[in-house]
N, CA, C and O atoms as a DFTB+ gen file, in Angstrom:
640 C
 N C O
     1  1       0.862      -1.253       0.003
     2  2       0.043      -0.219      -0.199
     3  2       0.736       1.502       0.375
     4  3       1.103       1.913       1.476
     5  1       0.654       2.181      -1.099
     6  2       1.629       3.323      -0.948
     7  2       0.311       4.563      -0.875
     8  3      -0.910       4.409      -0.912
     9  1       1.040       5.645      -0.773
    10  2       0.206       6.863      -0.622
    11  2       1.225       7.767      -1.194
    12  3       1.974       8.578      -0.651
    13  1       1.064       7.424      -2.421
    14  2       1.836       8.406      -3.786
    15  2       2.123       9.787      -3.585
    16  3       3.168      10.289      -4.001
    17  1       1.165      10.489      -2.910
    18  2       1.252      11.886      -2.524
    19  2       0.637      12.455      -1.405
    20  3      -0.418      12.132      -0.859
    21  1       1.471      13.388      -1.119
    22  2       0.726      13.726       0.481
    23  2       1.300      15.055       0.417
    24  3       2.498      15.327       0.326
    25  1       0.544      15.668       0.462
    26  2       0.366      17.396       0.281
    27  2       1.526      18.307       1.544
    28  3       0.832      18.988       2.300
    29  1       2.317      18.365       1.710
    30  2       2.809      19.111       3.427
    31  2       1.888      20.220       3.978
    32  3       1.858      20.560       5.161
    33  1       1.038      20.817       2.853
    34  2       0.056      21.602       3.844
    35  2      -1.297      20.871       4.415
    36  3      -2.080      21.505       5.122
    37  1      -1.528      19.473       4.060
    38  2      -2.955      18.680       4.502
    39  2      -2.764      19.143       6.201
    40  3      -1.933      19.311       7.093
    41  1      -4.048      19.190       5.908
    42  2      -4.870      19.664       7.310
    43  2      -5.797      18.761       7.648
    44  3      -6.188      18.741       8.815
    45  1      -6.308      17.871       6.715
    46  2      -7.898      17.300       7.198
    47  2      -7.992      16.102       6.132
    48  3      -7.687      16.337       4.963
    49  1      -8.352      15.000       6.467
    50  2      -8.235      13.119       6.095
    51  2      -9.343      12.792       5.865
    52  3     -10.108      12.855       6.827
    53  1      -9.780      12.425       4.853
    54  2     -11.333      11.488       4.811
    55  2     -10.892      10.382       4.108
    56  3     -10.392      10.161       3.005
    57  1     -11.268       9.686       5.191
    58  2     -10.726       7.726       4.449
    59  2     -12.035       6.651       5.294
    60  3     -12.488       6.496       6.428
    61  1     -12.260       6.032       3.755
    62  2     -13.672       4.990       3.610
    63  2     -13.001       3.636       3.233
    64  3     -12.751       3.254       2.090
    65  1     -12.789       3.073       4.231
    66  2     -12.288       1.369       3.986
    67  2     -13.237       0.661       3.652
    68  3     -14.121       0.497       4.492
    69  1     -13.382      -0.042       2.211
    70  2     -14.305      -0.706       2.386
    71  2     -13.771      -2.354       2.636
    72  3     -12.654      -2.836       2.817
    73  1     -15.126      -2.934       2.550
    74  2     -14.940      -3.726       3.847
    75  2     -14.066      -5.281       3.168
    76  3     -13.849      -6.296       3.830
    77  1     -13.754      -5.099       1.952
    78  2     -13.252      -6.359       1.546
    79  2     -11.725      -6.042       1.677
    80  3     -11.024      -6.664       0.878
    81  1     -11.003      -5.101       2.626
    82  2      -9.820      -4.902       3.099
    83  2      -9.853      -5.762       4.626
    84  3     -10.680      -5.534       5.509
    85  1      -8.739      -6.810       4.706
    86  2      -8.689      -7.376       6.193
    87  2      -8.344      -6.315       6.957
    88  3      -8.056      -5.141       6.724
    89  1      -8.478      -7.290       8.349
    90  2      -7.692      -6.707       9.506
    91  2      -6.876      -6.103       9.287
    92  3      -6.872      -4.899       9.546
    93  1      -5.688      -6.853       8.616
    94  2      -4.334      -6.642       8.875
    95  2      -4.118      -5.783       7.952
    96  3      -3.130      -5.113       8.254
    97  1      -4.621      -5.438       6.849
    98  2      -4.594      -4.339       5.934
    99  2      -5.458      -3.283       6.653
   100  3      -5.086      -2.117       6.520
   101  1      -5.738      -3.344       6.842
   102  2      -6.507      -1.930       7.651
   103  2      -5.528      -1.589       9.068
   104  3      -5.565      -0.453       9.541
   105  1      -4.785      -2.505       9.602
   106  2      -4.064      -2.054      10.801
   107  2      -2.646      -1.389       9.698
   108  3      -1.950      -0.455      10.096
   109  1      -2.471      -1.902       8.644
   110  2      -1.073      -1.374       8.347
   111  2      -1.423      -0.086       7.522
   112  3      -0.597       0.790       7.265
   113  1      -2.649      -0.070       7.162
   114  2      -3.296       1.387       6.587
   115  2      -3.211       2.433       7.879
   116  3      -3.055       3.644       7.726
   117  1      -3.302       1.958       8.827
   118  2      -3.685       2.847      10.252
   119  2      -2.522       3.319      10.565
   120  3      -2.466       4.457      11.033
   121  1      -1.002       2.338      10.324
   122  2       0.176       2.333      10.669
   123  2       0.939       3.618       9.737
   124  3       1.504       4.644      10.118
   125  1       0.731       3.175       8.624
   126  2       1.131       4.475       7.578
   127  2       0.414       5.964       7.681
   128  3       0.891       7.092       7.554
   129  1      -0.819       5.541       7.940
   130  2      -1.460       7.019       8.472
   131  2      -0.553       8.008       9.484
   132  3      -0.099       9.149       9.402
   133  1      -0.542       6.892      10.524
   134  2       0.466       7.572      11.698
   135  2       1.512       8.129      11.232
   136  3       1.689       9.295      11.586
   137  1       2.433       7.562      10.396
   138  2       3.660       8.156      10.441
   139  2       3.732       9.077       8.969
   140  3       4.857       9.508       8.718
   141  1       2.873       9.347       8.186
   142  2       2.795       9.961       7.030
   143  2       1.972      11.412       7.811
   144  3       2.624      12.439       8.001
   145  1       0.637      11.326       8.171
   146  2      -0.314      12.257       8.557
   147  2       0.591      13.327       9.426
   148  3       1.342      13.003      10.346
   149  1       0.373      14.629       8.962
   150  2       0.926      15.933      10.219
   151  2       0.492      15.767      11.292
   152  3      -0.587      15.230      11.540
   153  1       1.600      16.389      12.413
   154  2       1.123      16.304      13.763
   155  2      -0.142      17.458      13.910
   156  3      -0.926      17.243      14.835
   157  1      -0.374      18.581      13.121
   158  2      -0.759      19.604      13.418
   159  2      -2.223      19.706      12.435
   160  3      -2.695      20.690      11.865
   161  1      -2.778      18.118      12.498
   162  2      -3.539      18.036      11.240
   163  2      -5.056      18.647      12.253
   164  3      -5.051      18.630      13.484
   165  1      -5.977      19.033      11.602
   166  2      -7.145      19.899      12.173
   167  2      -8.697      18.930      12.014
   168  3      -9.775      19.265      12.504
   169  1      -8.383      17.455      11.052
   170  2      -9.574      17.304      10.977
   171  2      -9.413      15.874      10.479
   172  3      -8.787      15.630       9.447
   173  1     -10.079      14.780      11.345
   174  2      -9.792      13.248      10.417
   175  2     -10.826      12.390      10.535
   176  3     -11.250      12.246      11.682
   177  1     -11.485      11.623       9.455
   178  2     -12.616      11.346       9.358
   179  2     -11.710       9.516       8.543
   180  3     -11.011       9.345       7.545
   181  1     -12.272       8.474       9.697
   182  2     -11.866       7.269       9.059
   183  2     -13.185       6.359       9.568
   184  3     -13.713       6.164      10.663
   185  1     -13.458       5.868       8.079
   186  2     -14.508       4.967       8.487
   187  2     -13.877       3.572       8.269
   188  3     -13.143       3.532       7.282
   189  1     -14.002       2.332       9.017
   190  2     -13.558       0.959       8.775
   191  2     -14.705       0.338       8.271
   192  3     -15.845       0.481       8.711
   193  1     -14.295      -0.473       7.172
   194  2     -15.212      -1.011       6.680
   195  2     -15.582      -2.249       7.205
   196  3     -16.439      -2.926       6.636
   197  1     -14.812      -2.767       8.634
   198  2     -14.981      -3.990       9.223
   199  2     -15.164      -3.581      10.632
   200  3     -15.206      -2.433      11.074
   201  1     -15.273      -4.760      11.301
   202  2     -15.421      -4.628      12.976
   203  2     -14.205      -4.488      13.564
   204  3     -13.289      -5.309      13.616
   205  1     -14.265      -3.347      14.016
   206  2     -12.757      -3.059      14.773
   207  2     -12.633      -3.896      16.300
   208  3     -13.346      -3.910      17.304
   209  1     -11.667      -4.408      16.014
   210  2     -11.287      -5.166      17.268
   211  2     -10.014      -4.418      18.333
   212  3      -9.543      -3.306      18.094
   213  1      -9.661      -5.151      19.343
   214  2      -8.727      -4.396      19.879
   215  2      -7.303      -3.974      19.612
   216  3      -6.711      -3.233      20.397
   217  1      -6.677      -4.502      18.368
   218  2      -5.595      -4.331      18.249
   219  2      -5.433      -3.263      16.803
   220  3      -4.405      -2.790      16.318
   221  1      -7.069      -3.095      16.303
   222  2      -7.037      -2.127      15.414
   223  2      -7.169      -0.390      16.265
   224  3      -6.605       0.655      15.943
   225  1      -8.060      -0.640      17.321
   226  2      -8.674       0.097      18.399
   227  2      -7.370       0.732      18.767
   228  3      -7.250       1.957      18.737
   229  1      -6.466       0.001      19.086
   230  2      -4.600       0.463      19.609
   231  2      -4.348       1.268      18.224
   232  3      -4.430       2.494      18.151
   233  1      -4.079       0.545      17.299
   234  2      -3.758       1.423      16.255
   235  2      -4.108       2.778      15.620
   236  3      -3.380       3.492      14.930
   237  1      -5.381       2.978      16.003
   238  2      -6.241       4.029      15.438
   239  2      -5.821       5.143      16.677
   240  3      -5.761       6.357      16.483
   241  1      -5.508       4.391      18.151
   242  2      -5.283       5.594      19.189
   243  2      -3.980       6.110      18.811
   244  3      -3.738       7.272      19.137
   245  1      -2.992       5.372      18.105
   246  2      -1.724       5.682      18.084
   247  2      -1.708       7.276      17.045
   248  3      -1.115       8.346      17.176
   249  1      -2.522       6.823      16.189
   250  2      -3.089       7.758      14.954
   251  2      -3.322       9.279      16.095
   252  3      -2.535      10.211      16.261
   253  1      -4.554       9.075      16.667
   254  2      -5.027      10.065      17.646
   255  2      -4.204      10.797      18.280
   256  3      -4.107      11.989      17.988
   257  1      -3.469      10.246      19.248
   258  2      -3.049      10.745      20.447
   259  2      -2.252      11.462      20.316
   260  3      -2.214      12.296      21.221
   261  1      -1.051      11.635      19.081
   262  2      -0.165      12.758      19.032
   263  2      -0.841      13.793      17.916
   264  3      -0.164      14.572      17.245
   265  1      -2.013      13.694      17.846
   266  2      -2.427      15.220      17.078
   267  2      -3.152      15.859      17.847
   268  3      -4.340      15.558      17.728
   269  1      -2.935      16.613      18.585
   270  2      -3.241      17.156      19.577
   271  2      -4.108      18.746      19.045
   272  3      -4.654      19.472      19.876
   273  1      -4.089      18.987      17.900
   274  2      -4.491      19.969      17.233
   275  2      -6.067      19.197      17.019
   276  3      -6.953      19.738      17.679
   277  1      -6.325      18.485      16.516
   278  2      -7.848      17.853      16.141
   279  2      -9.122      18.286      16.640
   280  3      -9.630      17.822      17.661
   281  1      -9.691      19.268      15.846
   282  2     -10.607      20.177      16.097
   283  2     -12.024      19.139      15.690
   284  3     -13.087      19.382      16.260
   285  1     -11.940      17.992      14.679
   286  2     -12.790      17.411      13.823
   287  2     -12.486      16.048      13.854
   288  3     -11.513      15.852      13.127
   289  1     -13.054      14.595      14.591
   290  2     -12.492      13.415      14.872
   291  2     -14.007      12.366      14.403
   292  3     -15.058      12.122      14.996
   293  1     -13.709      12.148      13.689
   294  2     -15.453      11.151      12.795
   295  2     -14.694       9.731      12.648
   296  3     -14.055       9.310      11.684
   297  1     -14.961       9.109      13.917
   298  2     -14.354       7.853      13.788
   299  2     -16.197       6.404      14.014
   300  3     -16.332       5.375      14.676
   301  1     -16.704       6.809      13.514
   302  2     -17.415       5.895      13.645
   303  2     -17.406       4.005      13.578
   304  3     -17.075       3.374      12.574
   305  1     -17.689       3.609      14.413
   306  2     -17.045       2.253      14.408
   307  2     -16.059       2.025      15.201
   308  3     -15.416       0.977      15.265
   309  1     -15.855       3.310      16.037
   310  2     -14.816       3.520      16.849
   311  2     -15.124       3.704      18.226
   312  3     -15.756       4.746      18.403
   313  1     -14.840       2.897      19.521
   314  2     -15.191       3.337      20.349
   315  2     -14.843       4.677      21.149
   316  3     -13.724       5.191      21.137
   317  1     -15.919       5.164      21.830
   318  2     -15.425       6.841      22.490
   319  2     -14.917       6.308      23.756
   320  3     -15.495       5.336      24.242
   321  1     -14.052       6.750      24.264
   322  2     -13.622       7.059      25.696
   323  2     -12.727       7.767      25.971
   324  3     -12.001       7.867      24.982
   325  1     -12.298       8.433      26.935
   326  2     -11.394       9.587      27.559
   327  2     -10.227       9.496      26.826
   328  3      -9.820      10.637      26.607
   329  1      -9.369       8.499      26.259
   330  2      -8.700       8.554      25.139
   331  2      -8.969       9.698      24.157
   332  3      -8.415      10.783      23.980
   333  1     -10.044       9.065      23.561
   334  2     -10.598      10.247      22.523
   335  2     -11.404      11.619      22.511
   336  3     -11.958      12.205      21.581
   337  1     -11.269      11.961      23.988
   338  2     -11.551      13.348      24.395
   339  2     -10.616      14.352      24.338
   340  3     -10.537      15.025      25.366
   341  1      -9.706      14.721      23.213
   342  2      -8.999      15.693      22.671
   343  2      -9.484      17.287      23.505
   344  3     -10.714      17.346      23.510
   345  1      -8.957      18.317      24.061
   346  2      -9.383      19.301      24.905
   347  2      -9.884      20.309      23.488
   348  3     -10.796      21.123      23.634
   349  1      -8.944      20.083      21.694
   350  2      -9.055      21.495      20.989
   351  2     -10.464      20.701      19.975
   352  3     -10.671      21.208      18.873
   353  1     -11.480      19.325      20.472
   354  2     -12.352      18.860      19.882
   355  2     -13.270      19.826      19.532
   356  3     -13.450      20.619      20.456
   357  1     -14.000      20.087      18.416
   358  2     -14.947      20.880      18.229
   359  2     -16.431      19.794      17.847
   360  3     -17.633      19.861      18.102
   361  1     -15.485      18.775      17.068
   362  2     -16.780      18.024      16.285
   363  2     -16.236      16.641      16.679
   364  3     -15.017      16.470      16.651
   365  1     -17.194      15.476      17.104
   366  2     -16.696      14.163      17.569
   367  2     -18.073      13.059      17.108
   368  3     -19.279      13.067      17.355
   369  1     -17.175      12.173      16.339
   370  2     -18.283      11.281      16.322
   371  2     -17.954       9.879      16.547
   372  3     -16.913       9.490      16.016
   373  1     -18.525       9.175      17.120
   374  2     -17.784       7.560      17.471
   375  2     -19.194       7.296      18.341
   376  3     -20.217       7.940      18.572
   377  1     -18.548       5.706      18.761
   378  2     -19.513       4.611      19.546
   379  2     -19.049       4.977      20.995
   380  3     -17.990       5.430      21.429
   381  1     -20.198       4.624      21.569
   382  2     -19.732       4.498      23.277
   383  2     -18.729       3.338      23.243
   384  3     -18.520       2.644      22.249
   385  1     -18.020       3.176      24.660
   386  2     -16.804       2.115      24.708
   387  2     -17.722       0.886      25.146
   388  3     -18.895       0.896      24.773
   389  1     -17.184      -0.309      26.021
   390  2     -17.945      -1.006      26.515
   391  2     -18.134      -0.626      28.030
   392  3     -18.873      -1.375      28.669
   393  1     -17.629       0.316      28.614
   394  2     -17.624       0.663      29.664
   395  2     -19.112       1.717      29.840
   396  3     -19.647       1.972      30.919
   397  1     -19.570       2.216      28.473
   398  2     -20.499       2.824      28.675
   399  2     -21.889       2.177      29.698
   400  3     -22.347       3.100      30.372
   401  1     -22.482       1.098      29.898
   402  2     -23.658       0.754      30.447
   403  2     -23.241       0.752      31.540
   404  3     -24.171       1.093      32.270
   405  1     -21.684       0.419      32.549
   406  2     -21.388       0.657      33.800
   407  2     -21.896       1.673      34.354
   408  3     -22.527       1.724      35.410
   409  1     -21.490       2.897      33.290
   410  2     -21.611       4.216      34.235
   411  2     -21.716       5.691      33.136
   412  3     -20.990       6.676      33.002
   413  1     -23.012       5.239      32.473
   414  2     -23.007       6.218      31.049
   415  2     -22.528       7.774      31.446
   416  3     -21.731       8.433      30.779
   417  1     -23.254       8.266      32.803
   418  2     -23.013       9.810      33.131
   419  2     -21.664       9.768      32.973
   420  3     -21.147      10.383      32.042
   421  1     -20.957       9.077      33.813
   422  2     -19.448       9.264      33.863
   423  2     -18.719       9.623      32.692
   424  3     -17.977      10.573      32.444
   425  1     -19.086       8.685      32.061
   426  2     -18.286       8.905      30.651
   427  2     -18.287      10.781      29.974
   428  3     -17.395      11.598      29.743
   429  1     -19.674      10.787      29.874
   430  2     -20.150      12.184      29.091
   431  2     -19.852      13.301      29.958
   432  3     -19.615      14.391      29.438
   433  1     -19.828      13.131      31.596
   434  2     -18.909      14.246      32.391
   435  2     -17.581      14.469      31.610
   436  3     -17.116      15.556      31.265
   437  1     -16.978      13.032      31.363
   438  2     -15.399      13.496      31.074
   439  2     -15.184      13.778      29.862
   440  3     -14.062      14.107      29.479
   441  1     -16.479      13.675      28.864
   442  2     -16.565      14.238      27.792
   443  2     -16.426      16.012      27.789
   444  3     -15.557      16.832      27.496
   445  1     -17.715      16.030      28.257
   446  2     -17.912      17.882      28.828
   447  2     -16.407      18.758      29.455
   448  3     -15.748      19.727      29.076
   449  1     -16.348      17.803      30.585
   450  2     -15.189      18.386      31.276
   451  2     -13.391      18.582      30.318
   452  3     -12.497      19.419      30.445
   453  1     -13.542      17.358      29.412
   454  2     -12.354      17.590      28.770
   455  2     -12.279      18.378      27.467
   456  3     -11.259      18.954      27.087
   457  1     -13.406      18.359      26.831
   458  2     -13.703      18.722      25.405
   459  2     -14.500      20.363      25.876
   460  3     -15.646      20.200      26.293
   461  1     -14.123      21.532      25.854
   462  2     -15.035      22.481      26.461
   463  2     -15.536      22.893      25.305
   464  3     -16.740      23.151      25.310
   465  1     -14.768      23.067      24.009
   466  2     -15.247      23.621      23.261
   467  2     -16.205      22.642      22.061
   468  3     -16.386      23.126      20.944
   469  1     -16.569      21.765      22.282
   470  2     -17.460      20.480      21.687
   471  2     -18.582      21.131      20.807
   472  3     -19.671      21.124      21.381
   473  1     -18.589      21.649      19.653
   474  2     -19.959      22.003      19.161
   475  2     -20.912      20.941      18.690
   476  3     -22.048      20.762      19.131
   477  1     -20.332      20.280      17.773
   478  2     -21.222      19.246      17.180
   479  2     -20.693      17.982      17.716
   480  3     -19.536      17.673      17.430
   481  1     -21.537      17.078      18.597
   482  2     -21.426      15.748      18.699
   483  2     -22.223      14.452      18.167
   484  3     -23.204      14.271      18.889
   485  1     -22.147      13.699      17.364
   486  2     -22.963      12.347      17.237
   487  2     -22.045      11.575      18.341
   488  3     -20.948      11.818      18.844
   489  1     -23.154      10.373      18.504
   490  2     -23.102       9.187      19.344
   491  2     -23.394       8.106      18.854
   492  3     -24.329       7.983      19.644
   493  1     -23.479       6.787      18.002
   494  2     -23.829       5.941      17.352
   495  2     -24.069       4.883      18.995
   496  3     -23.275       4.465      19.837
   497  1     -25.296       4.802      18.856
   498  2     -25.059       3.408      20.465
   499  2     -25.567       2.010      19.758
   500  3     -26.448       1.703      18.955
   501  1     -24.526       1.327      20.495
   502  2     -25.553      -0.208      19.912
   503  2     -26.518      -0.461      20.703
   504  3     -26.809       0.136      21.739
   505  1     -27.129      -1.527      20.131
   506  2     -28.903      -1.499      20.593
   507  2     -28.710      -2.001      22.099
   508  3     -29.598      -1.718      22.904
   509  1     -27.780      -2.612      22.452
   510  2     -27.735      -3.111      23.630
   511  2     -26.851      -2.265      25.052
   512  3     -26.265      -2.812      25.986
   513  1     -27.015      -0.882      24.797
   514  2     -26.440       0.043      25.402
   515  2     -27.726       0.647      26.139
   516  3     -28.832       0.526      25.612
   517  1     -27.542       1.401      27.554
   518  2     -28.632       2.330      28.000
   519  2     -28.658       3.255      27.933
   520  3     -27.593       3.837      28.137
   521  1     -29.896       4.090      27.596
   522  2     -29.766       5.453      27.257
   523  2     -30.729       6.457      28.245
   524  3     -31.855       6.691      27.807
   525  1     -30.580       6.695      28.760
   526  2     -31.716       7.546      29.797
   527  2     -31.543       8.907      29.518
   528  3     -30.480       9.176      28.958
   529  1     -32.591      10.196      29.849
   530  2     -32.297      11.579      29.872
   531  2     -31.113      11.459      31.135
   532  3     -30.068      11.948      30.704
   533  1     -30.973      11.048      32.315
   534  2     -29.980      11.284      33.385
   535  2     -28.549      11.057      32.439
   536  3     -27.764      11.999      32.330
   537  1     -28.339      10.057      31.929
   538  2     -27.031       9.607      31.250
   539  2     -26.808      10.330      30.423
   540  3     -25.609      10.522      30.221
   541  1     -27.714      11.019      29.619
   542  2     -26.774      12.402      28.794
   543  2     -27.072      13.669      29.080
   544  3     -26.999      14.582      28.258
   545  1     -27.460      13.805      30.377
   546  2     -27.420      15.155      30.877
   547  2     -26.397      15.848      31.242
   548  3     -26.698      16.771      31.999
   549  1     -25.251      15.751      30.981
   550  2     -23.669      16.149      31.184
   551  2     -23.503      16.701      30.072
   552  3     -22.643      17.580      30.020
   553  1     -24.247      16.371      28.875
   554  2     -23.757      17.274      27.791
   555  2     -24.404      18.595      27.081
   556  3     -24.053      19.212      26.075
   557  1     -25.514      18.795      28.018
   558  2     -25.916      19.678      27.971
   559  2     -25.298      20.841      28.704
   560  3     -25.691      21.994      28.529
   561  1     -24.155      20.462      29.667
   562  2     -23.426      21.245      30.200
   563  2     -22.180      22.163      29.050
   564  3     -21.387      23.094      29.190
   565  1     -22.502      21.473      28.204
   566  2     -21.001      21.813      26.930
   567  2     -21.717      23.299      26.305
   568  3     -22.726      23.258      25.601
   569  1     -21.047      24.560      26.669
   570  2     -21.176      25.986      26.522
   571  2     -21.567      25.829      24.901
   572  3     -22.715      25.952      24.472
   573  1     -20.536      25.571      24.187
   574  2     -20.801      25.765      22.173
   575  2     -21.590      24.620      22.142
   576  3     -22.299      24.859      21.164
   577  1     -21.823      23.889      22.426
   578  2     -22.266      22.771      21.851
   579  2     -23.925      23.540      20.822
   580  3     -24.884      24.189      21.241
   581  1     -23.669      23.187      19.817
   582  2     -24.684      23.545      18.716
   583  2     -25.910      22.445      18.218
   584  3     -27.084      22.780      18.056
   585  1     -25.370      21.057      18.014
   586  2     -26.084      20.085      17.571
   587  2     -25.437      18.986      18.075
   588  3     -24.224      18.778      18.027
   589  1     -26.554      18.066      18.714
   590  2     -26.270      16.396      19.454
   591  2     -27.076      15.686      18.517
   592  3     -28.189      16.107      18.200
   593  1     -26.349      14.123      17.824
   594  2     -27.165      13.396      17.542
   595  2     -26.413      12.252      18.194
   596  3     -25.237      11.898      18.276
   597  1     -27.933      11.702      18.744
   598  2     -27.525      10.458      19.343
   599  2     -28.427       9.372      18.518
   600  3     -29.656       9.426      18.455
   601  1     -27.600       8.364      17.889
   602  2     -28.197       7.373      17.066
   603  2     -28.551       6.259      17.619
   604  3     -27.766       5.328      17.439
   605  1     -29.634       6.013      18.336
   606  2     -29.841       5.142      18.939
   607  2     -30.990       3.892      18.706
   608  3     -32.123       4.304      18.952
   609  1     -30.952       2.659      18.344
   610  2     -31.840       1.884      17.790
   611  2     -33.343       1.509      18.777
   612  3     -34.385       1.117      18.250
   613  1     -33.192       1.702      20.106
   614  2     -34.246       1.107      21.107
   615  2     -34.548       2.559      21.847
   616  3     -34.109       3.691      21.648
   617  1     -35.521       1.995      22.812
   618  2     -36.474       2.898      23.485
   619  2     -35.419       3.592      24.510
   620  3     -34.408       3.123      25.032
   621  1     -35.893       4.612      24.589
   622  2     -34.897       5.869      25.647
   623  2     -36.570       6.434      26.612
   624  3     -37.734       6.734      26.347
   625  1     -35.780       6.314      27.644
   626  2     -36.358       6.427      29.089
   627  2     -35.936       7.990      29.529
   628  3     -34.837       8.429      29.866
   629  1     -37.367       8.729      29.383
   630  2     -37.204      10.398      29.489
   631  2     -37.729      10.580      30.632
   632  3     -38.170      11.730      30.635
   633  1     -38.010       9.861      32.031
   634  2     -38.043      10.710      33.034
   635  2     -36.347      11.110      33.596
   636  3     -35.179      10.732      33.510
   637  1     -37.347      12.286      34.287
   638  2     -35.980      12.893      34.928
   639  2     -35.804      12.524      36.662
   640  3     -34.817      12.920      37.281
């Protein structure tokens, strides 16, 4: 796999991986991106074509963690956790991680505390997750938030 040309002024990357790409090939792509993408990128969108396991999650975290200027991070198919909460983020799109059902409010409190500039938030919930008004209440503390998109296939408990 080669990236024949990469502009030295590249600040945004939008990558969709087709489902025929294997886990090892996707991992190789993520390692390559980690090496070639600028550290001062402002926008990254990576849509995997396969279910992401622990190894690919670790590769994705390597790509994210050294890019502290990211303002937009769109990684549907990857779990959202404290490692993805970059203070400069204004846009985040991800799925809740496995800790979500144990304490959803705590995870979203971390998000609202660590990402005070967040403007647009999209969380893609799996059907086995628990979603209540109480669990999403911390998101209303984000003073810059303009949009909140909660994609959830189940019923939502609206009692407060």
